[in-house]
XYZ file of C-alpha atoms in Angstrom:
500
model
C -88.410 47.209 -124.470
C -89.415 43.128 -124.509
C -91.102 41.264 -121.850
C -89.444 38.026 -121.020
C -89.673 35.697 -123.415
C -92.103 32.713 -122.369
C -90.042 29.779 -123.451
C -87.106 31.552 -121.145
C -86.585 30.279 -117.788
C -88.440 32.238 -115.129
C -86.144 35.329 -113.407
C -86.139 33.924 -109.964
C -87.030 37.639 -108.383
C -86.123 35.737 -104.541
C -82.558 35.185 -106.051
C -82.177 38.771 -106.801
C -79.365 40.865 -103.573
C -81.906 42.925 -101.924
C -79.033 45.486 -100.952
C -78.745 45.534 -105.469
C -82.400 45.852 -105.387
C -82.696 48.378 -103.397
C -79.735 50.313 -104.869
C -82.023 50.081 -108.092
C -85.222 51.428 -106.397
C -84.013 54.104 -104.272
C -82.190 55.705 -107.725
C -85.525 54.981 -109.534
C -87.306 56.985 -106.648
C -84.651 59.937 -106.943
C -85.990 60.525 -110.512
C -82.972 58.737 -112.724
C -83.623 55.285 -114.456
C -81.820 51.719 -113.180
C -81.338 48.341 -113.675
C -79.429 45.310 -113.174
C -77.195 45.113 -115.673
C -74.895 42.369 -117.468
C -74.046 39.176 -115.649
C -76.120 38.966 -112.868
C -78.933 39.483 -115.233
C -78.061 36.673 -117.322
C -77.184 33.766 -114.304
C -80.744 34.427 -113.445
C -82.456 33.831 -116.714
C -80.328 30.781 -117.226
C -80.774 29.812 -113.388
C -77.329 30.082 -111.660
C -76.272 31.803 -108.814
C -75.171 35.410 -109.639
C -71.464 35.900 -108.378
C -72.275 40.102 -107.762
C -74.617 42.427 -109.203
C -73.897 45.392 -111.070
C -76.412 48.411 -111.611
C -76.729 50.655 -114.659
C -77.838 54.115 -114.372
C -78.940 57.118 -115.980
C -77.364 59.034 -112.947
C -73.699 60.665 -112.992
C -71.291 59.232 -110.595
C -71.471 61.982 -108.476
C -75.295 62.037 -108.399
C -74.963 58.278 -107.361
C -72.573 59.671 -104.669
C -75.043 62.450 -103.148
C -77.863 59.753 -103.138
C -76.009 57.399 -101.355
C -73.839 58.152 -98.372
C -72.321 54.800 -98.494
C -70.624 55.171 -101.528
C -67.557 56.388 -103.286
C -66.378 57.363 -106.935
C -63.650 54.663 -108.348
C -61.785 55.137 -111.451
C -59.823 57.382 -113.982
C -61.114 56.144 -118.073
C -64.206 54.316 -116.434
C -65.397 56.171 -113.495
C -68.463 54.606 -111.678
C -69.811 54.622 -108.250
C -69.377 51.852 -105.628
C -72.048 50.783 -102.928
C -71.347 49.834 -99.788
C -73.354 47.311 -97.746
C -70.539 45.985 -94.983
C -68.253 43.940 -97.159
C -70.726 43.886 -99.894
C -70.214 46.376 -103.367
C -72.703 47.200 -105.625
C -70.985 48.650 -108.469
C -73.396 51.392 -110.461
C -72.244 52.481 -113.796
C -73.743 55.377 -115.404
C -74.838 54.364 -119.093
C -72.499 55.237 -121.580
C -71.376 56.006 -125.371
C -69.267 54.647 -127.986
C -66.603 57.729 -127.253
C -65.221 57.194 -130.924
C -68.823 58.203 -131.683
C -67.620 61.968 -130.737
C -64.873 61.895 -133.470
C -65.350 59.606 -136.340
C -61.945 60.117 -137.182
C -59.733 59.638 -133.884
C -59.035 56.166 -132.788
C -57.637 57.056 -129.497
C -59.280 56.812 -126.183
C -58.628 59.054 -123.473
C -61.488 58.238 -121.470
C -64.451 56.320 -121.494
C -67.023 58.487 -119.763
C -69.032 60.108 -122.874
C -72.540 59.374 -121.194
C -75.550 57.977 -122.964
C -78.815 55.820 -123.337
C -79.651 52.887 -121.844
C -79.327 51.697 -125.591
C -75.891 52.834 -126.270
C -74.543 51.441 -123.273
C -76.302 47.821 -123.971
C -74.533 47.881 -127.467
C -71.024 49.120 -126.458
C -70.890 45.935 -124.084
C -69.009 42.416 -125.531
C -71.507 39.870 -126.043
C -75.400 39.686 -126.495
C -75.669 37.472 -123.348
C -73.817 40.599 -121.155
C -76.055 43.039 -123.174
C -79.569 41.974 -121.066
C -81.210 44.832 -118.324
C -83.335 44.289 -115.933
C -86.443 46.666 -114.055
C -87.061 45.487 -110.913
C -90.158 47.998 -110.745
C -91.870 46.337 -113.665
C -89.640 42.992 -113.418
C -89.205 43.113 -117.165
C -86.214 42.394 -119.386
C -84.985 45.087 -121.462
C -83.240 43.744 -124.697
C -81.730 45.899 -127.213
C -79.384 43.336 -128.371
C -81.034 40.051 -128.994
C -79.180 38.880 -125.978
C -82.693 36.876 -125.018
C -82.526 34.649 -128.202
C -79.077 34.096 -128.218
C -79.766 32.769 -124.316
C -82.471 30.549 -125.890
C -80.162 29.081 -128.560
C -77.217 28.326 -126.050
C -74.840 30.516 -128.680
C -72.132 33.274 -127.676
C -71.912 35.842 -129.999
C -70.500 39.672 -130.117
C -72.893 42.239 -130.065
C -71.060 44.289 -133.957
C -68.395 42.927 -135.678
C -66.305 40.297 -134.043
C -63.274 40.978 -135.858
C -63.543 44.095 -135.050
C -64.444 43.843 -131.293
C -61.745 40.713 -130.547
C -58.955 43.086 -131.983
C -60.604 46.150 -129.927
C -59.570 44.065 -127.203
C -58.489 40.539 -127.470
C -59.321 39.167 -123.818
C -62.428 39.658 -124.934
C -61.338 36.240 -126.573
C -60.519 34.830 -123.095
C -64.063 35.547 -121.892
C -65.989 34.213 -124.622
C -64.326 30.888 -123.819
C -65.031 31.000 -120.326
C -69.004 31.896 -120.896
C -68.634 29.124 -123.452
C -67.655 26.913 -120.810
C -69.571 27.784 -117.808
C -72.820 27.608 -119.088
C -72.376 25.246 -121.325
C -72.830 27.136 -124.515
C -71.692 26.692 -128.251
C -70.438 29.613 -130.394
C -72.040 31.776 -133.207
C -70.579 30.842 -136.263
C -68.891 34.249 -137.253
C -67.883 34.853 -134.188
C -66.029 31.952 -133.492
C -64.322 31.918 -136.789
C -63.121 35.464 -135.940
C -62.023 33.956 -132.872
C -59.612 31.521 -134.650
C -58.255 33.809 -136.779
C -57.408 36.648 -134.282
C -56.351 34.157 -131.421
C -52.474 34.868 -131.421
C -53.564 38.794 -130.973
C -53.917 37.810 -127.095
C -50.221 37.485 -126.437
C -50.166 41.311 -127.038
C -52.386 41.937 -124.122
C -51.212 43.252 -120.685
C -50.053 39.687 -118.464
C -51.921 41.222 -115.487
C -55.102 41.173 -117.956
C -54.034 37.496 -118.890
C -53.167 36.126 -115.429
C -56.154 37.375 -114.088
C -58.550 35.804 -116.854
C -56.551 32.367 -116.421
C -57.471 32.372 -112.811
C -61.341 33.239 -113.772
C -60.821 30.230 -115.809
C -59.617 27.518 -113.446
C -61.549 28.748 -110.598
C -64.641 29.229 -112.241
C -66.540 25.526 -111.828
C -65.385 24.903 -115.721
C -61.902 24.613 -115.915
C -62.188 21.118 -117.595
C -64.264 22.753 -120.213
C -62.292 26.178 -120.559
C -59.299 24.471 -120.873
C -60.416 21.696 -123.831
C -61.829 24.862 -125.594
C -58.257 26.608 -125.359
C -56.722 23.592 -126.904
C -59.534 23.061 -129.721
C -58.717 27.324 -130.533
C -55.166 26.984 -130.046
C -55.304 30.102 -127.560
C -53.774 27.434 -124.580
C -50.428 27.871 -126.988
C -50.632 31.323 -127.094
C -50.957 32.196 -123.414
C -48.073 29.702 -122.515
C -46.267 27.197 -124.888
C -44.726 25.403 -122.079
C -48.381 25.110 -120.101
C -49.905 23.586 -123.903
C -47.002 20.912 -124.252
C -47.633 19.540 -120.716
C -51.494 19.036 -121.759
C -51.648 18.513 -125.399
C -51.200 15.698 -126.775
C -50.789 11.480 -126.530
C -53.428 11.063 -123.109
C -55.281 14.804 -123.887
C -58.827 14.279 -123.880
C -59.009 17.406 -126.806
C -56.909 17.953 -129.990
C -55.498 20.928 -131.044
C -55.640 22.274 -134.191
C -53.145 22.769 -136.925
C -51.742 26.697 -136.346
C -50.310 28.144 -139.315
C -46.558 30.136 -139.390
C -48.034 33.359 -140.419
C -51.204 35.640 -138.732
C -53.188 38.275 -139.768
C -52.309 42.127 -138.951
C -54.100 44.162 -136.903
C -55.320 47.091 -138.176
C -57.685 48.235 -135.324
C -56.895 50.215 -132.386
C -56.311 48.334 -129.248
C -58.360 49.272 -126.078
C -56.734 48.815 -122.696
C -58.929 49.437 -119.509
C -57.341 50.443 -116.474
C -60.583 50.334 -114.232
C -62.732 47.353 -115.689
C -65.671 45.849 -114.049
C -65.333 42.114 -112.937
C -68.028 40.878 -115.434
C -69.153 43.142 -117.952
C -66.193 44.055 -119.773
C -66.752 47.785 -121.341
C -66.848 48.069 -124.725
C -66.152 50.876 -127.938
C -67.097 49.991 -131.336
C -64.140 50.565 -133.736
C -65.562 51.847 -137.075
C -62.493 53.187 -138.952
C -59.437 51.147 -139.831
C -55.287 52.247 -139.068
C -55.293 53.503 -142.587
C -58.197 56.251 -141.771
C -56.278 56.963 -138.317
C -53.114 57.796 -140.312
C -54.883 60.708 -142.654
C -55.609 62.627 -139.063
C -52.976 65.302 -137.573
C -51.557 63.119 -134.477
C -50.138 65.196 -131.851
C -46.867 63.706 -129.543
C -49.026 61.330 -127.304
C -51.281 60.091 -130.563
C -48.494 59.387 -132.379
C -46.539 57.308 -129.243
C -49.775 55.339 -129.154
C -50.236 54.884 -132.691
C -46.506 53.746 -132.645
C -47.173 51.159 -129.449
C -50.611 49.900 -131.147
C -51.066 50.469 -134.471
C -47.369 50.363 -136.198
C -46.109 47.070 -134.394
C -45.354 43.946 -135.829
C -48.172 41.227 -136.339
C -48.329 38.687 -133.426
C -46.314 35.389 -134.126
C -48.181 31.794 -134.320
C -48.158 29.962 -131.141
C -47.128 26.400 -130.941
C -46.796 24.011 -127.951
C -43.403 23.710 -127.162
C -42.678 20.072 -126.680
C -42.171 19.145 -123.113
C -38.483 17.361 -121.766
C -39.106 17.087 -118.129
C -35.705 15.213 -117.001
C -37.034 12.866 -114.651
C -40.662 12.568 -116.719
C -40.073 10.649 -119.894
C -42.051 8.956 -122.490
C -44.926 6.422 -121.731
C -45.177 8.071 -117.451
C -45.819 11.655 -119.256
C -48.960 10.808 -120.883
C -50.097 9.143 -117.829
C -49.334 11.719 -115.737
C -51.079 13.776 -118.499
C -53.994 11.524 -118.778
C -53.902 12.371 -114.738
C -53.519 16.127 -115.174
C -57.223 16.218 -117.430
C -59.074 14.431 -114.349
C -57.652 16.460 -111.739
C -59.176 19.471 -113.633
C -62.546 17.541 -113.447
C -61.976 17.173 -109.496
C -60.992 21.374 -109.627
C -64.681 21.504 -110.571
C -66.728 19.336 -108.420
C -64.721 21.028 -105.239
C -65.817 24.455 -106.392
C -69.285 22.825 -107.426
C -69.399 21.592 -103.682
C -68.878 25.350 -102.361
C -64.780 24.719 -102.148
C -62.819 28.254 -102.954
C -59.876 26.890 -103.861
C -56.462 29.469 -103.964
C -54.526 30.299 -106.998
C -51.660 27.960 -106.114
C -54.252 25.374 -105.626
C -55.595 26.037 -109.035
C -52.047 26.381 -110.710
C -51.166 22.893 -108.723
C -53.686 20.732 -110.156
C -51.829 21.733 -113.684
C -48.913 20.855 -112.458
C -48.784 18.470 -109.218
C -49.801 15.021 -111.517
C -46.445 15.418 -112.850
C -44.311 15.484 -109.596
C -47.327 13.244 -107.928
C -44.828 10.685 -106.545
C -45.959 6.415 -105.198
C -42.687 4.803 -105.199
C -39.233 5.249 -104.211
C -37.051 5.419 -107.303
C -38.816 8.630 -107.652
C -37.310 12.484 -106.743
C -37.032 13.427 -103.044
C -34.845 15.480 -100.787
C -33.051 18.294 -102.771
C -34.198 16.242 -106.072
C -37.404 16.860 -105.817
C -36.841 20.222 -105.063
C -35.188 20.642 -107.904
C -37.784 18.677 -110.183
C -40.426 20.991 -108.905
C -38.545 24.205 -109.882
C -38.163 22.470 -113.439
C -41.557 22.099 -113.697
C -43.331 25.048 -112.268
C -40.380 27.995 -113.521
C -41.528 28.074 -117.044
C -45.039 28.141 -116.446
C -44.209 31.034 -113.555
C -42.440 32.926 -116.004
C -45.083 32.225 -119.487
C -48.020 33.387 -117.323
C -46.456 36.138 -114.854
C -47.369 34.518 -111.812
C -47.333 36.510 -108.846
C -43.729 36.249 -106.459
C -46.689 35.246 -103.735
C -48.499 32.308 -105.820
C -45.217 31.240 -107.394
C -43.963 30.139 -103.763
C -47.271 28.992 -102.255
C -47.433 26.946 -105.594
C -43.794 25.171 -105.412
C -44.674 24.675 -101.810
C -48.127 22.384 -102.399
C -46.033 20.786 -105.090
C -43.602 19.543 -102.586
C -45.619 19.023 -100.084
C -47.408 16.258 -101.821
C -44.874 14.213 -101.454
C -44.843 14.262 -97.717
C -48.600 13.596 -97.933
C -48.202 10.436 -100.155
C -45.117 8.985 -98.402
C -47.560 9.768 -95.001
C -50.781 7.714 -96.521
C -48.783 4.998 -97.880
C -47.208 4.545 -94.187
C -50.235 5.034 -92.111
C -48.617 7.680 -90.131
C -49.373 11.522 -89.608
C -47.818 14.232 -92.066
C -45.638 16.659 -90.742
C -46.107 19.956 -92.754
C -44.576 23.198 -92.712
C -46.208 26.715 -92.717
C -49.393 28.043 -91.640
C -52.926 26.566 -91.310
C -54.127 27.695 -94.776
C -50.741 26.436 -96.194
C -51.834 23.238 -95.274
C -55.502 23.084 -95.979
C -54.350 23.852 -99.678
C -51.833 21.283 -99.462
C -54.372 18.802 -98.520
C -56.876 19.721 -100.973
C -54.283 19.679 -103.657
C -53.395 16.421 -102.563
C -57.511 15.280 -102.585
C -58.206 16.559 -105.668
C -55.135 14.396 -107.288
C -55.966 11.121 -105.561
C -60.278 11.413 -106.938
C -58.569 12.279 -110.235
C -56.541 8.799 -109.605
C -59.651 6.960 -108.578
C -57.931 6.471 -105.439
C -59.578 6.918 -101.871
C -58.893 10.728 -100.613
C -58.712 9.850 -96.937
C -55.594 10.893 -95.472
C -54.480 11.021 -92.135
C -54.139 14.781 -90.356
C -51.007 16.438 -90.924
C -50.172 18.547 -88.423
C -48.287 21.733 -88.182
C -44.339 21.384 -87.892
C -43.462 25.307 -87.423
C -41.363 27.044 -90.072
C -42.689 29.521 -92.559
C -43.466 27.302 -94.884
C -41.040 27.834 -97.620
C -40.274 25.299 -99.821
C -36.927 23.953 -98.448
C -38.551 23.597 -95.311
C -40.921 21.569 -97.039
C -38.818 19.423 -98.647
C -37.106 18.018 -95.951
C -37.895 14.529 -95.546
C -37.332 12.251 -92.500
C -37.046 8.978 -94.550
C -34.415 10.161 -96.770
C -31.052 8.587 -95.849
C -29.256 11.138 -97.953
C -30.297 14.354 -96.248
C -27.843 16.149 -93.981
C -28.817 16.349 -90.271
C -28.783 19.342 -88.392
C -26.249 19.509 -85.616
C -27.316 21.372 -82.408
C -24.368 23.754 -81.547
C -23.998 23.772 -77.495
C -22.933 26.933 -75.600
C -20.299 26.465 -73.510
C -19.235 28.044 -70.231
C -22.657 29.333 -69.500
C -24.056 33.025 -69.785
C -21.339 35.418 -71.012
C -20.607 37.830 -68.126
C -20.084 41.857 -69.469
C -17.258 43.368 -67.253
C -18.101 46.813 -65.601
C -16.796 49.478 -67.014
């Protein structure tokens, strides 16, 4: 066990959910052991607010259930306990094993609840950093991981082999770069090298897995950050071509490196979780290669999952495709580019400023500076319409954006053009769809104009009925080209039906 280190910041014990605490001390008072565990742990040694708090335990789920009546088992591979305090969830783990560590010689996972010590659990998470514990009885840090000096040093590093644990599971990949990037931390040399060289591995993940890390990413308070790292790696290329052409290159404030034609095969097993906690990813140290996993007697499902994982071709290189937007050319793309980088800077400061921006909103600042329109030459009516699905289909398709986000996003994109042809005319915005519709619209539209160094105030728009879809959006009352709408008139009055 080691005491906080004295050159660490101070835990901040007021900062700590008392409903978390006192999850941890009623278990400790039933006779198992518990700590905070993982993230929270590590936002309060570096001083940020803790987004939830997760508990570790030496109690079963089902003893964690009979201790607390508020509570409920979650789960199928990763079973754990959930607290309930109103709205609030304290998740509560019960420590656990490498399950490989059962059978040396079988690569496949069936489950991940093989139970074990509070030091096998710390060293089957990701990183040192996610590795820390924490006993609110003795308020001491437990550290079986060196996660305290690699907090000291600013680094992010795997706890084992990171060759080995980014082709266990390469989103593992994805969160390194967003720890990088929130708290402002560099990388341990062998682990980011590993990184690079197992990058492309991530397009073989589940897009669920991948659309859900992109949107930890952008709405995290680093997106600026997380996304210059993805470009410096190369993984922006790999998780959408079409997304890495629109912000690489001529008015990018990052380069991206040279990617070779050819990547290395995998020959580890490939974990995918089903039930995985928000911020401590679990983790199984592989120690046997595909060629050891081959010598064992595979029965019908092994051998389906060996064919899936283990027998499938190498990833291909990523590149950035280069971008041909039809009404976007040439010197305007890398200013709208230039634009796109800022706006990301603006994402931040919102969130920083306790804004909770929506998906769409999030996916629209990647996107709106390049159908953000001042002038009249520029798409509008059925035009824009049409430039906006040119721009935001690929993307929707790369990333497997939700049907939901995909129509809120071409919606904001639109709208923005109602906004700016409002501001630039002094006159209120007529929107369609719903309150929050709008409020995102706005904020889109915000966020763009700080990027722009422009002033942000806007008059109200106000509600013009509809639900908000984007053709309703993009009609547009100063556009001498649009159709009217012709009222039809009944005639003769109320039908009369003849008695029968």
């Amino acid at each position: 066990m080691i005491r906080l280190d004295p050159v660490m910041p101070s835990l901040d014990r007021a900062a700590i959910d008392s409903d978390a605490d006192r999850v941890v001390r009623k278990l400790t008072r039933a006779g198992y052991k518990a700590y905070l565990v993982g993230g929270c742990v590590r936002d309060l040694l570096v001083g940020r607010k803790p987004k939830d708090f997760d508990v570790a335990t030496s109690a079963t789920p089902n003893e964690v259930k009979a201790t607390f009546r508020n509570s409920r088992i979650i789960g199928r591979r990763f079973r754990l306990a959930h607290v309930f305090f109103d709205q609030k969830i304290i998740e509560t783990a019960t420590f656990r094993a490498n399950p490989r560590d059962e059978d040396e010689h079988d690569l496949l996972i069936r489950r991940d609840n093989v139970f074990g010590t509070e030091s096998e659990d710390a060293k089957r998470r990701d990183f040192t950093i996610n590795g820390l514990f924490y006993d609110v009885e003795r308020e001491e840090v437990i550290d079986h991981v060196g996660g305290l000096a690699d907090l000291d040093a600013k680094l992010v590093r795997t706890i084992g082999d990171p060759d080995i644990r980014f082709q266990e599971d390469p989103v593992r990949m994805l969160r390194a770069l967003k720890f990088a990037a929130r708290l402002d931390f560099g990388f341990e040399p062998a682990t980011w090298k590993a990184l690079l060289r197992w990058r492309s591995e991530i397009s073989k993940c589940a897009p669920p897995r991948l659309l859900e890390e992109m949107h930890r990413l952008l709405r995290g308070g680093a997106a600026r950050r997380s996304f210059e790292l993805m470009v410096e790696t190369g993984v922006l290329a790999v998780l959408s071509p079409y997304l890495a052409g629109l912000l690489e290159g001529p008015g990018a404030v990052v380069a991206a490196p040279q990617l070779a034609d050819t990547v290395p095969r995998s020959t580890i097993a490939r974990i995918e979780y089903e039930d995985e906690p928000d911020v401590d990813d679990p983790a199984e140290e592989a120690d046997d290669t595909a060629e050891q996993a081959e010598e064992v007697d595979l029965d019908v499902e092994e051998k389906e999952w060996h064919r899936v994982w283990a027998d499938d071709p190498p990833a291909r290189a990523a590149h950035a495709t280069p971008v041909k937007l039809s009404y976007l050319q040439g010197a305007e793309l890398v200013k709208r580019r230039t634009l796109a980088w800022q706006a990301l800077e603006q994402l931040d400061i919102a969130i920083g400023e306790g804004r909770d921006p929506s998906n769409a909103v999030a996916f629209g600042v990647l996107l709106a500076p390049f159908v953000y329109f001042h002038n009249d030459v520029e798409p509008r009516g059925g035009a824009l319409v049409a430039a906006v699905n040119e721009l935001s289909q690929p993307l929707i398709t790369q990333l497997h954006v939700t049907r939901r986000d995909s129509e809120r996003l071409k919606y904001l994109l639109i709208a923005q053009r109602r906004l700016a042809s409002a501001k630039k005319k002094g006159v209120q915005a007529e929107l369609a769809g719903g309150r929050d519709l709008i409020d995102d619209a706005v904020l889109l539209y915000t966020l763009l104009e700080r990027g722009a160094g422009n002033t942000a105030e806007l008059p109200q728009p106000v509600a013009k009925g509809g639900n908000g879809s984007s053709s309703a959006a993009a009609e547009d009352d100063d556009d001498p080209n649009r159709p009217r709408k012709r009222r039809r008139r009944r005639r003769g009055g109320r039908r009369r039906h003849s008695e029968l």
